[in-house]
Short mmCIF file of C-alpha atoms in Angstrom, two decimals:
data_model
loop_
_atom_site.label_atom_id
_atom_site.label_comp_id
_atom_site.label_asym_id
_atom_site.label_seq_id
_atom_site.Cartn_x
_atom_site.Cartn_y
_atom_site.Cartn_z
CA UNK P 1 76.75 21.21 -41.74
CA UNK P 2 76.33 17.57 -42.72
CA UNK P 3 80.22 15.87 -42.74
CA UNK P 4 80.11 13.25 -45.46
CA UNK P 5 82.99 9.94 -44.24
CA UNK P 6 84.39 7.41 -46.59
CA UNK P 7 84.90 4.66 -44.56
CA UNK P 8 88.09 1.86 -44.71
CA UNK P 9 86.85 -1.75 -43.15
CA UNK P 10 83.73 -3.75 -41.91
CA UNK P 11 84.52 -5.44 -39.36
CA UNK P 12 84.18 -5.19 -35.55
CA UNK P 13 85.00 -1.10 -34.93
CA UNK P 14 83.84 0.10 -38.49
CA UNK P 15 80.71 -1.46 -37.09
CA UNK P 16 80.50 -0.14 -33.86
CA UNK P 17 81.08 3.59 -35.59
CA UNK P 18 78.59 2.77 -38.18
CA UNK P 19 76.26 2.45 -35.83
CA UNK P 20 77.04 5.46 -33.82
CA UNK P 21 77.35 7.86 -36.97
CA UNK P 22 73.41 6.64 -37.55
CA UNK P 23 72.78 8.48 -34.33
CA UNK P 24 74.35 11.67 -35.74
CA UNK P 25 72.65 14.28 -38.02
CA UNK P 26 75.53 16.32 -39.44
CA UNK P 27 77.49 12.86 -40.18
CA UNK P 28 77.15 10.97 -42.79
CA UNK P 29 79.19 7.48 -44.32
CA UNK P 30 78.61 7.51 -48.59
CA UNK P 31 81.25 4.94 -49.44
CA UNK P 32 82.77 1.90 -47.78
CA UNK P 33 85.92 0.15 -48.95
CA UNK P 34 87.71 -3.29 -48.53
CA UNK P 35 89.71 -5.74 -50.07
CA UNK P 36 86.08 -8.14 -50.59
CA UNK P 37 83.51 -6.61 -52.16
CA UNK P 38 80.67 -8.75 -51.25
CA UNK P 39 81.48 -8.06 -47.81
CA UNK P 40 81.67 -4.50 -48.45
CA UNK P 41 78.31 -4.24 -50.39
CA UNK P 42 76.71 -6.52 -47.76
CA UNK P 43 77.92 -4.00 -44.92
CA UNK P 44 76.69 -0.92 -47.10
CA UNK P 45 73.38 -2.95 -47.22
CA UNK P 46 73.59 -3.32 -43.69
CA UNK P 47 73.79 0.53 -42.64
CA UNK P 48 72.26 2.35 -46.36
CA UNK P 49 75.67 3.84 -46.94
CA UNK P 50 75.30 4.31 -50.77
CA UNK P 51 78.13 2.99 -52.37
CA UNK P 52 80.92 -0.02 -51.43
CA UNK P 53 84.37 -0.63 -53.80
CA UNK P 54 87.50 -2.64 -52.91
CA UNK P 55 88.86 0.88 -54.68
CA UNK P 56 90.34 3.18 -52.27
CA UNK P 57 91.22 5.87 -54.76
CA UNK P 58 87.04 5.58 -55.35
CA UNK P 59 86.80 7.49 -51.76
CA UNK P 60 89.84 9.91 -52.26
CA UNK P 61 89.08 11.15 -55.11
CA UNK P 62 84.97 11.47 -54.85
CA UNK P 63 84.38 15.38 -54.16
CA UNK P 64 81.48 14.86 -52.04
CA UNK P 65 83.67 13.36 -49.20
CA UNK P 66 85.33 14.90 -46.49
CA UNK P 67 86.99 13.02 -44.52
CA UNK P 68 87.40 8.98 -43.92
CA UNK P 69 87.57 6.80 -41.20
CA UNK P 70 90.24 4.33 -41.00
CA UNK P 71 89.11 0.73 -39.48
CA UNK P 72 91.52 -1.85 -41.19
CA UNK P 73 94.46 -3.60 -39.76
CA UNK P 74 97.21 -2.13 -39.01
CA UNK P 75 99.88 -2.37 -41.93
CA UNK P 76 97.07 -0.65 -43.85
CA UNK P 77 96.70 2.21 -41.91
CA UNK P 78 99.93 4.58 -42.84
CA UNK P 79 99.12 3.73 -46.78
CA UNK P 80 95.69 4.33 -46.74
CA UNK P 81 96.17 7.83 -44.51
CA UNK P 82 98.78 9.13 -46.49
CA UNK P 83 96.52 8.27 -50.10
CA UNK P 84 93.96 10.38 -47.92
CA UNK P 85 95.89 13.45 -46.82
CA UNK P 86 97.36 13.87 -50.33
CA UNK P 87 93.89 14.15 -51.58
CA UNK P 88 92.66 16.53 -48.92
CA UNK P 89 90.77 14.60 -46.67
CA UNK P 90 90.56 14.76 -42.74
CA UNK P 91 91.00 11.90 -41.03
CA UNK P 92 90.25 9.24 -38.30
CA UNK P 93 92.44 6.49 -37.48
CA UNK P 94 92.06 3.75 -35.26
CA UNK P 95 95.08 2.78 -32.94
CA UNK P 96 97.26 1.61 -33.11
CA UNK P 97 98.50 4.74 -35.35
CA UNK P 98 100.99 2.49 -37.53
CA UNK P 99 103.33 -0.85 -37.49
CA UNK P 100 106.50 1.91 -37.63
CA UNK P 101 107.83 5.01 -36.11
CA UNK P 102 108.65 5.15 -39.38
CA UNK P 103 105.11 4.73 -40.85
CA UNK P 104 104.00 6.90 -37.75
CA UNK P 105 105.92 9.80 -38.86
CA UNK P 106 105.21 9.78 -42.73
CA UNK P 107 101.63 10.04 -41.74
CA UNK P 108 102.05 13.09 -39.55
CA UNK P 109 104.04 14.81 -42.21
CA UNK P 110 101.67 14.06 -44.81
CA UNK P 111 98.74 15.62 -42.74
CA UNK P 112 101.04 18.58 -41.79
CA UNK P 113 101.66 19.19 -45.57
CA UNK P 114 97.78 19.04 -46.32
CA UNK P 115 96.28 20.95 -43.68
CA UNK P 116 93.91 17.95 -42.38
CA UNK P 117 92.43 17.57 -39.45
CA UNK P 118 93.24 14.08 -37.80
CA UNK P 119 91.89 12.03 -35.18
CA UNK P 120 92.88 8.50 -33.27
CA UNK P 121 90.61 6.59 -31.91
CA UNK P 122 91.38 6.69 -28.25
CA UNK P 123 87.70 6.27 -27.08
CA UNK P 124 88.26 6.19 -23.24
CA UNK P 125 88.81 9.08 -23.20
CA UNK P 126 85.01 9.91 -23.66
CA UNK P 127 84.01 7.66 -21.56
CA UNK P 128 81.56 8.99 -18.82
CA UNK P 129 83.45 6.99 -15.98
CA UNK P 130 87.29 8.08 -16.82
CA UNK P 131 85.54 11.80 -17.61
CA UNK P 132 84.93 12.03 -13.91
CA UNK P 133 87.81 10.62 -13.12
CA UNK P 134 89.67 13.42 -14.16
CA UNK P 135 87.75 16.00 -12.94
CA UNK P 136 87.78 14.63 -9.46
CA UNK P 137 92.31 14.45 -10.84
CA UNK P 138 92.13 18.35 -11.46
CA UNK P 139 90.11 19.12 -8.31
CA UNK P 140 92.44 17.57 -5.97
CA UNK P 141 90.04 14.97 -4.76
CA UNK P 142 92.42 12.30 -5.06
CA UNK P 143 95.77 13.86 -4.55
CA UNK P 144 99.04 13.43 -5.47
CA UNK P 145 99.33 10.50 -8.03
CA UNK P 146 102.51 8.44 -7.72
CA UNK P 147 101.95 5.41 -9.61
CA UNK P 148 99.29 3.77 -11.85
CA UNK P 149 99.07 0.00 -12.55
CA UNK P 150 96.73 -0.69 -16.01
CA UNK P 151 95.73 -4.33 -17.14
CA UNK P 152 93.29 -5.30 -19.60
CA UNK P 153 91.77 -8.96 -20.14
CA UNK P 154 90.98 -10.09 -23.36
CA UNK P 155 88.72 -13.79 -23.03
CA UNK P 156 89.28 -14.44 -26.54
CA UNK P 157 92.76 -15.30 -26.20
CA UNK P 158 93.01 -17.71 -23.27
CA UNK P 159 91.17 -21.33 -23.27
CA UNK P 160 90.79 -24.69 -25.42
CA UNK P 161 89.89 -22.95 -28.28
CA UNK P 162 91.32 -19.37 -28.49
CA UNK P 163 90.38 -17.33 -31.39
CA UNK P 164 93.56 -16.49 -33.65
CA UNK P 165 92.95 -13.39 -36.48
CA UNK P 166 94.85 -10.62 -37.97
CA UNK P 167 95.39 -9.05 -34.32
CA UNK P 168 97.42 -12.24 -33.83
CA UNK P 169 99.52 -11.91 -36.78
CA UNK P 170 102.69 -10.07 -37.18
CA UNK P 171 102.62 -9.19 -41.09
CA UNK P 172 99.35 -7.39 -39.84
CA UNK P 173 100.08 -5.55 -36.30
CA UNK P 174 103.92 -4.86 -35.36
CA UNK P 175 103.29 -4.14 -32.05
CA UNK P 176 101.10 -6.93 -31.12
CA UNK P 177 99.13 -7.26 -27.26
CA UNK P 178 100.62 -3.12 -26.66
CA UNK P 179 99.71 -1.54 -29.23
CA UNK P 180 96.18 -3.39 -29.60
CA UNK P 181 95.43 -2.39 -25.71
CA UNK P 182 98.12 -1.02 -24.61
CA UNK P 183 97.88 1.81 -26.58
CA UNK P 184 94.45 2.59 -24.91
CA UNK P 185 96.03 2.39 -21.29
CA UNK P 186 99.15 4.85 -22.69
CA UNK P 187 96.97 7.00 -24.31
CA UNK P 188 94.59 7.22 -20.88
CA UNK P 189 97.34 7.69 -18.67
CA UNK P 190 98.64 10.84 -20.40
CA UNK P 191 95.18 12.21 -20.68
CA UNK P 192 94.62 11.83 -17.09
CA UNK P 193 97.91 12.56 -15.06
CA UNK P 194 100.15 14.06 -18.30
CA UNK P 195 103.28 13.12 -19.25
CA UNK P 196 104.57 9.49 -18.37
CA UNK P 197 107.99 9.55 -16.57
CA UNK P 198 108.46 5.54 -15.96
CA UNK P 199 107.05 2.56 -17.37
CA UNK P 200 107.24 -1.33 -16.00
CA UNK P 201 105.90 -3.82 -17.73
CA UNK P 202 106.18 -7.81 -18.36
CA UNK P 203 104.98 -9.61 -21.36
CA UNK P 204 104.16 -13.01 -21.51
CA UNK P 205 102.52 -15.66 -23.74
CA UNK P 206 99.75 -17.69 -22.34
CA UNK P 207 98.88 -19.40 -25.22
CA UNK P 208 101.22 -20.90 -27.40
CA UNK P 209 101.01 -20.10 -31.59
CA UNK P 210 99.84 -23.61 -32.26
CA UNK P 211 97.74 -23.26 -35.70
CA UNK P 212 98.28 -22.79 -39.38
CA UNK P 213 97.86 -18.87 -39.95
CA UNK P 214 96.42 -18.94 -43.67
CA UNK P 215 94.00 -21.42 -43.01
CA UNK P 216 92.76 -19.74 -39.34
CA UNK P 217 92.86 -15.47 -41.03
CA UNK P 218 90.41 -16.94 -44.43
#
């Protein structure tokens, strides 16, 4: 069985999946949406997906989809995954899940009410490395765990010259730095040890916001 994906975005991770569902033969990407269509049609170009709109009612509503994959910014995740699950597709969403418990919870009720499947994209948790980490976890290898530290580095942020987009600004991503990579180390940490009992954590702004956000997100 051949699943057929409507896919929201082209940038960065609608690439990187793009190029991983051409290594699949029962998946499948027909239509690929954004708010520009050249760069939508030049991305369908790109990996022979047959059609590209700015139109996502175009992917809801075509018949020979089954699910889409969700790859936009954040404040356009909840709309776009309810519009989905009210037309009786599964889904994949990247993380963070939403801007809003709010938003959060409308999704999960609208997926509830359709009988989708859903999916975030949590992606460590296929990785080979944390895979083994877990089984040597389960097997007692390392004991009893008490406490885990997580920190992620992201080079794009820091120096002369740091490079400012939509993961930057707040009418984009309410969570900011957390939900970005955070949500990864959360997400890891429950799949590895369970349930999270205490968190510590100190947030801090290297770089200060010094540039003019319409002219830097064009």
């Amino acid at each position: 069985m051949t699943i057929r994906l409507g896919i929201f975005g082209y940038g960065f991770i609608a690439t990187a999946h793009a190029e991983g569902l051409a290594h699949l033969a029962n998946g499948t990407l027909r239509t690929v949406c954004g708010p520009n269509l050249a760069k939508a049609t030049a991305f369908a170009q790109r990996f022979n997906i047959p059609n590209a709109t700015i139109d996502p009612h175009a992917i809801v509503t075509d018949p020979h989809i089954d699910a889409v994959i969700i790859d936009t910014p954040d404040d356009a995740h909840a709309p776009l995954a309810i519009l989905a699950a009210e037309h009786g597709k599964h889904i994949f969403c990247e993380k963070p899940l939403a801007t809003s418990l709010t938003d959060a919870q409308a999704m999960t009720e609208a997926a509830e009410r359709a009988h989708v499947r859903t999916l975030v994209g949590f992606s460590n948790r296929w990785n080979p490395t944390f895979q083994h980490v877990r089984q040597l976890i389960a097997a007692g290898v390392l004991g009893h765990i008490h406490h885990v530290h997580a920190q992620s580095f992201n080079a794009s942020l820091l120096g002369d010259r740091p490079s400012f987009t939509w993961r930057t600004d707040p009418q984009h991503t309410g969570s900011g730095i957390l939900g970005d990579l955070g949500a990864h180390a959360i997400d890891l940490i429950h799949y590895l040890l369970g349930p999270i009992t205490a968190v510590c954590a100190s947030l801090r702004t290297c770089q200060p916001l010094l540039y003019d956000r319409q002219t830097s997100l064009q």
